[in-house]
Amino acid sequence: MEKSRLPLPQNGQPNFRAAEYVRMSTEHQQYSTHNQVARIREYAQQRGIEVVKTYADEGKSGLRIAGRLALQQLIEDVESGAVDFSMVLVYDVSRWGRFQDADESAYYEYRCKRAGIQVVYCAEQFENDGSPISTIVKGVKRTMAGEYSRELSTKVFAGQCRLIELGYRQGGPAGFGLRRLLVDQTGASKAELARGEHKSLQTDRVVLVPGPQEEVQVVQSIYRWFVNDGLSEAEIASRLNCSGIRTDLGREWSRATVHEVLINEKYIGSNVYNRVSFKLRKLRVVNPSDMWIRKEDAFPAIVAKEDFYTAQGIIRARSRRYSDEELIERLRNLYQHRQALSGLIINSTEGMPSSSVYAHRFGSLVRAYQLVGFVPSRDFQYVEINRHLRRMHPAIVEHTEEKMAALGGSVRRDPLTDLLYVNEEFSVSIVLARCRRRESGQLFWKMRFDTGLAPDLTVAVRLDLSNQSALDYYLWPRLDFGNPRISLGERNPVELENYRFDNLDYFYGMAARTRLRRAA
C-alpha cells in the first residue's frame, strides 16, 4: 500500500505545527523514546512539519491509560483548545497503546480528532486520513497490538513457572530472616541483592538464602512460641516489639506480620508461585492452592518442617474449632439477642466467627439465616431514599446550569427528559446513584444510564453512605456505554477510576472551553 505524502515545504518554511507523543514500555526496551523521536523528526522534516512539543511516557505499559501521565496531559491539552499545533505525531499504532480493547485505543484518538487534532502514525504504511482502508488497517493493527500483549503475557508466565520449578525466585522481597542471592547461569554466587536492587543480566538468576543469624533465630523463636508455648500471633508481636525487634521493613510487628511468617512455605525452603494473579494489569485475583506452582527444597530451610506443619495444623484447627451445630447455635443466640442478622452485626459481635465462615460453611449467609429461623425482611428504607433522590435531582441539575452559565456557557434543559444541551455542542444527562451495603458490609453503587436518550455525556453522582450528599462524580462518554447498568464498589478497576472526579470543576469548565472554541 503506497502511503500518500503531505505537501512538501515551500521555500524551506514548515507547513504544519505538531506535537509528538512517544512511549517506551518496560517490556520492549528496543523501542526507546530516542529512536522514536528520530524517526518522527525525520518524517516531520520530509513533510514540512515543525515539532513544537513533546509528550513522553517512559517505562509505561501500553495496556491502560492509568499512569500514562503524558498521554493524559496530551488529551487534556488538546480538548482545552489552547494548543498551538494541529496534529500529533506517533511512531506507530502500538506506541499509542496496546489496549486490550481496540475500541479504547480508537476512543482516545477520536477525542483528539473531535478537537480538530489529527493523529499521524509515522512508521505505518498507511495514511491516517479517515478512509475506509485506513480505518480497517488501524482496527487490525490495534487488535494485533492487544493480542501481542496477551500472547507475550502467556509466554512470560510459562517461562516464570519453569524457573520456579528449577528453584529460582521470581520477584518480591525476601522477607524477614531471608536474603536474595544473585547467581549466574552456572549457579555460582555473585552478590547479595539489597532491597530494591535487581539483576542486570538476563542470564542471571535469584535464589533465597538464610539471612543474618540473629534474624534466623527470631523466626525460629516465633515458631517455638506459637507451637510449643501456645502464644497467639498478637502475643508474639507484642513480645517482639517489647524486645525492640523490627520487621524487615523497619516497622513494628503486628498480628498480620507474625501470621505471614507462620504460613509462608519459603521458611522451609519451598518455592511457591502464582498465589495471586495480576495479568495484563487487570484486577488482582487470589488463586486456589491447586493453581499454585511449587518447588519443594528449592532453598535452604531455616525452620524445621515438623514445626512448620505443626503450626499449619494449629491454624487450621483454630479456624475449624466450631462444628456446624456450634456455629448455628451461636448464630441463633445472636439472632435472639439482636432480633436481626446481617454480615455487619455478625462481624461486629465479640466472640462470633466472621460472616465469611458462615458463608463458606453453609454456602451463603442467607442459608445460615434460614437455619436459625431468620428470614430477612425486605428493606423498605430504599423507598424513603428514592424519594429523597427525586427531590435532590432537580436541585443538582439547577446548580449545574447556574455554575456553567457563570463560566460563560449556555445551557438549555429539556423539560421532558431533563437533558442539558451545553452551548448546543453536546448533551448531558445527570443521574444519581444511591449508596447500598452488601451483607458482607461492603458498599456498592448501581448506576443506570439513560441510553434511550443517547446523551453525549453522563454525569453519574455517587452519593455518600447517608445518601444525603455527593461523594464523587463519574463522567461517562456515550462511546463507553457497553451496558446500561454499571455496578461500582469501594474499590474499582483502574479502567473505571479513569472517569472519577472529586468535584465537577472539570465538567463545568467544558462549557467555557466549548464556547471559546466556537468563538474562535
PDB file of N, CA and C in Angstrom, residues 262-299:
ATOM      1  N   LEU A 262       4.360 -17.354  59.853  1.00  0.00           N
ATOM      2  CA  LEU A 262       3.926 -18.689  60.257  1.00  0.00           C
ATOM      3  C   LEU A 262       3.333 -19.501  59.108  1.00  0.00           C
ATOM      4  N   ILE A 263       2.883 -18.866  58.053  1.00  0.00           N
ATOM      5  CA  ILE A 263       2.203 -19.605  56.977  1.00  0.00           C
ATOM      6  C   ILE A 263       2.999 -19.654  55.679  1.00  0.00           C
ATOM      7  N   ASN A 264       4.155 -18.964  55.608  1.00  0.00           N
ATOM      8  CA  ASN A 264       4.889 -18.882  54.346  1.00  0.00           C
ATOM      9  C   ASN A 264       5.853 -20.050  54.198  1.00  0.00           C
ATOM     10  N   GLU A 265       5.680 -20.801  53.110  1.00  0.00           N
ATOM     11  CA  GLU A 265       6.471 -22.015  52.896  1.00  0.00           C
ATOM     12  C   GLU A 265       7.927 -21.742  52.559  1.00  0.00           C
ATOM     13  N   LYS A 266       8.272 -20.494  52.290  1.00  0.00           N
ATOM     14  CA  LYS A 266       9.667 -20.220  51.955  1.00  0.00           C
ATOM     15  C   LYS A 266      10.596 -20.486  53.144  1.00  0.00           C
ATOM     16  N   TYR A 267      10.047 -20.473  54.348  1.00  0.00           N
ATOM     17  CA  TYR A 267      10.881 -20.719  55.527  1.00  0.00           C
ATOM     18  C   TYR A 267      11.260 -22.186  55.677  1.00  0.00           C
ATOM     19  N   ILE A 268      10.597 -23.082  54.935  1.00  0.00           N
ATOM     20  CA  ILE A 268      11.021 -24.484  54.909  1.00  0.00           C
ATOM     21  C   ILE A 268      11.649 -24.811  53.553  1.00  0.00           C
ATOM     22  N   GLY A 269      12.003 -23.780  52.776  1.00  0.00           N
ATOM     23  CA  GLY A 269      12.722 -23.974  51.526  1.00  0.00           C
ATOM     24  C   GLY A 269      11.872 -24.202  50.304  1.00  0.00           C
ATOM     25  N   SER A 270      10.552 -24.066  50.410  1.00  0.00           N
ATOM     26  CA  SER A 270       9.678 -24.287  49.251  1.00  0.00           C
ATOM     27  C   SER A 270       9.526 -23.008  48.438  1.00  0.00           C
ATOM     28  N   ASN A 271       9.569 -23.170  47.135  1.00  0.00           N
ATOM     29  CA  ASN A 271       9.404 -22.056  46.206  1.00  0.00           C
ATOM     30  C   ASN A 271       7.975 -22.104  45.668  1.00  0.00           C
ATOM     31  N   VAL A 272       7.143 -21.134  46.035  1.00  0.00           N
ATOM     32  CA  VAL A 272       5.723 -21.141  45.662  1.00  0.00           C
ATOM     33  C   VAL A 272       5.425 -19.905  44.820  1.00  0.00           C
ATOM     34  N   TYR A 273       4.688 -20.106  43.741  1.00  0.00           N
ATOM     35  CA  TYR A 273       4.398 -19.020  42.795  1.00  0.00           C
ATOM     36  C   TYR A 273       2.948 -19.130  42.340  1.00  0.00           C
ATOM     37  N   ASN A 274       2.402 -18.008  41.858  1.00  0.00           N
ATOM     38  CA  ASN A 274       1.048 -17.911  41.305  1.00  0.00           C
ATOM     39  C   ASN A 274      -0.022 -17.990  42.381  1.00  0.00           C
ATOM     40  N   ARG A 275       0.292 -17.549  43.585  1.00  0.00           N
ATOM     41  CA  ARG A 275      -0.757 -17.439  44.594  1.00  0.00           C
ATOM     42  C   ARG A 275      -1.764 -16.368  44.208  1.00  0.00           C
ATOM     43  N   VAL A 276      -1.244 -15.300  43.600  1.00  0.00           N
ATOM     44  CA  VAL A 276      -2.092 -14.179  43.182  1.00  0.00           C
ATOM     45  C   VAL A 276      -1.792 -13.856  41.734  1.00  0.00           C
ATOM     46  N   SER A 277      -2.810 -13.650  40.928  1.00  0.00           N
ATOM     47  CA  SER A 277      -2.640 -13.288  39.519  1.00  0.00           C
ATOM     48  C   SER A 277      -2.952 -11.812  39.321  1.00  0.00           C
ATOM     49  N   PHE A 278      -2.166 -11.191  38.443  1.00  0.00           N
ATOM     50  CA  PHE A 278      -2.394  -9.782  38.111  1.00  0.00           C
ATOM     51  C   PHE A 278      -2.020  -9.582  36.649  1.00  0.00           C
ATOM     52  N   LYS A 279      -2.571 -10.461  35.789  1.00  0.00           N
ATOM     53  CA  LYS A 279      -2.176 -10.467  34.396  1.00  0.00           C
ATOM     54  C   LYS A 279      -2.803  -9.314  33.634  1.00  0.00           C
ATOM     55  N   LEU A 280      -2.015  -8.777  32.697  1.00  0.00           N
ATOM     56  CA  LEU A 280      -2.482  -7.725  31.796  1.00  0.00           C
ATOM     57  C   LEU A 280      -3.080  -6.541  32.557  1.00  0.00           C
ATOM     58  N   ARG A 281      -2.506  -6.261  33.743  1.00  0.00           N
ATOM     59  CA  ARG A 281      -2.902  -5.095  34.528  1.00  0.00           C
ATOM     60  C   ARG A 281      -4.364  -5.118  34.936  1.00  0.00           C
ATOM     61  N   LYS A 282      -4.954  -6.306  35.027  1.00  0.00           N
ATOM     62  CA  LYS A 282      -6.338  -6.407  35.444  1.00  0.00           C
ATOM     63  C   LYS A 282      -6.404  -6.509  36.960  1.00  0.00           C
ATOM     64  N   LEU A 283      -7.590  -6.840  37.482  1.00  0.00           N
ATOM     65  CA  LEU A 283      -7.757  -6.942  38.918  1.00  0.00           C
ATOM     66  C   LEU A 283      -6.931  -8.083  39.486  1.00  0.00           C
ATOM     67  N   ARG A 284      -6.451  -7.894  40.708  1.00  0.00           N
ATOM     68  CA  ARG A 284      -5.739  -8.963  41.400  1.00  0.00           C
ATOM     69  C   ARG A 284      -6.721 -10.091  41.740  1.00  0.00           C
ATOM     70  N   VAL A 285      -6.286 -11.327  41.476  1.00  0.00           N
ATOM     71  CA  VAL A 285      -7.117 -12.494  41.736  1.00  0.00           C
ATOM     72  C   VAL A 285      -6.343 -13.446  42.634  1.00  0.00           C
ATOM     73  N   VAL A 286      -6.932 -13.821  43.763  1.00  0.00           N
ATOM     74  CA  VAL A 286      -6.318 -14.803  44.654  1.00  0.00           C
ATOM     75  C   VAL A 286      -6.661 -16.189  44.135  1.00  0.00           C
ATOM     76  N   ASN A 287      -5.643 -16.962  43.746  1.00  0.00           N
ATOM     77  CA  ASN A 287      -5.851 -18.261  43.133  1.00  0.00           C
ATOM     78  C   ASN A 287      -5.977 -19.363  44.185  1.00  0.00           C
ATOM     79  N   PRO A 288      -6.781 -20.400  43.899  1.00  0.00           N
ATOM     80  CA  PRO A 288      -6.835 -21.550  44.805  1.00  0.00           C
ATOM     81  C   PRO A 288      -5.504 -22.289  44.821  1.00  0.00           C
ATOM     82  N   SER A 289      -5.269 -23.060  45.862  1.00  0.00           N
ATOM     83  CA  SER A 289      -3.963 -23.699  46.046  1.00  0.00           C
ATOM     84  C   SER A 289      -3.612 -24.668  44.920  1.00  0.00           C
ATOM     85  N   ASP A 290      -4.619 -25.245  44.247  1.00  0.00           N
ATOM     86  CA  ASP A 290      -4.302 -26.189  43.180  1.00  0.00           C
ATOM     87  C   ASP A 290      -3.741 -25.502  41.935  1.00  0.00           C
ATOM     88  N   MET A 291      -3.776 -24.167  41.900  1.00  0.00           N
ATOM     89  CA  MET A 291      -3.189 -23.421  40.788  1.00  0.00           C
ATOM     90  C   MET A 291      -1.788 -22.919  41.117  1.00  0.00           C
ATOM     91  N   TRP A 292      -1.333 -23.129  42.336  1.00  0.00           N
ATOM     92  CA  TRP A 292      -0.008 -22.664  42.716  1.00  0.00           C
ATOM     93  C   TRP A 292       1.065 -23.514  42.031  1.00  0.00           C
ATOM     94  N   ILE A 293       2.188 -22.888  41.734  1.00  0.00           N
ATOM     95  CA  ILE A 293       3.355 -23.591  41.206  1.00  0.00           C
ATOM     96  C   ILE A 293       4.333 -23.751  42.364  1.00  0.00           C
ATOM     97  N   ARG A 294       4.701 -24.998  42.694  1.00  0.00           N
ATOM     98  CA  ARG A 294       5.504 -25.243  43.894  1.00  0.00           C
ATOM     99  C   ARG A 294       6.726 -26.085  43.566  1.00  0.00           C
ATOM    100  N   LYS A 295       7.861 -25.712  44.145  1.00  0.00           N
ATOM    101  CA  LYS A 295       9.095 -26.490  44.080  1.00  0.00           C
ATOM    102  C   LYS A 295       9.606 -26.643  45.506  1.00  0.00           C
ATOM    103  N   GLU A 296       9.554 -27.868  46.014  1.00  0.00           N
ATOM    104  CA  GLU A 296       9.998 -28.116  47.381  1.00  0.00           C
ATOM    105  C   GLU A 296      11.518 -28.219  47.441  1.00  0.00           C
ATOM    106  N   ASP A 297      12.064 -27.853  48.594  1.00  0.00           N
ATOM    107  CA  ASP A 297      13.515 -27.913  48.848  1.00  0.00           C
ATOM    108  C   ASP A 297      14.302 -27.109  47.808  1.00  0.00           C
ATOM    109  N   ALA A 298      13.747 -25.990  47.400  1.00  0.00           N
ATOM    110  CA  ALA A 298      14.451 -25.134  46.446  1.00  0.00           C
ATOM    111  C   ALA A 298      15.530 -24.304  47.134  1.00  0.00           C
ATOM    112  N   PHE A 299      15.310 -23.942  48.396  1.00  0.00           N
ATOM    113  CA  PHE A 299      16.237 -23.112  49.157  1.00  0.00           C
ATOM    114  C   PHE A 299      16.560 -23.799  50.490  1.00  0.00           C
TER     115      PHE A 299
END
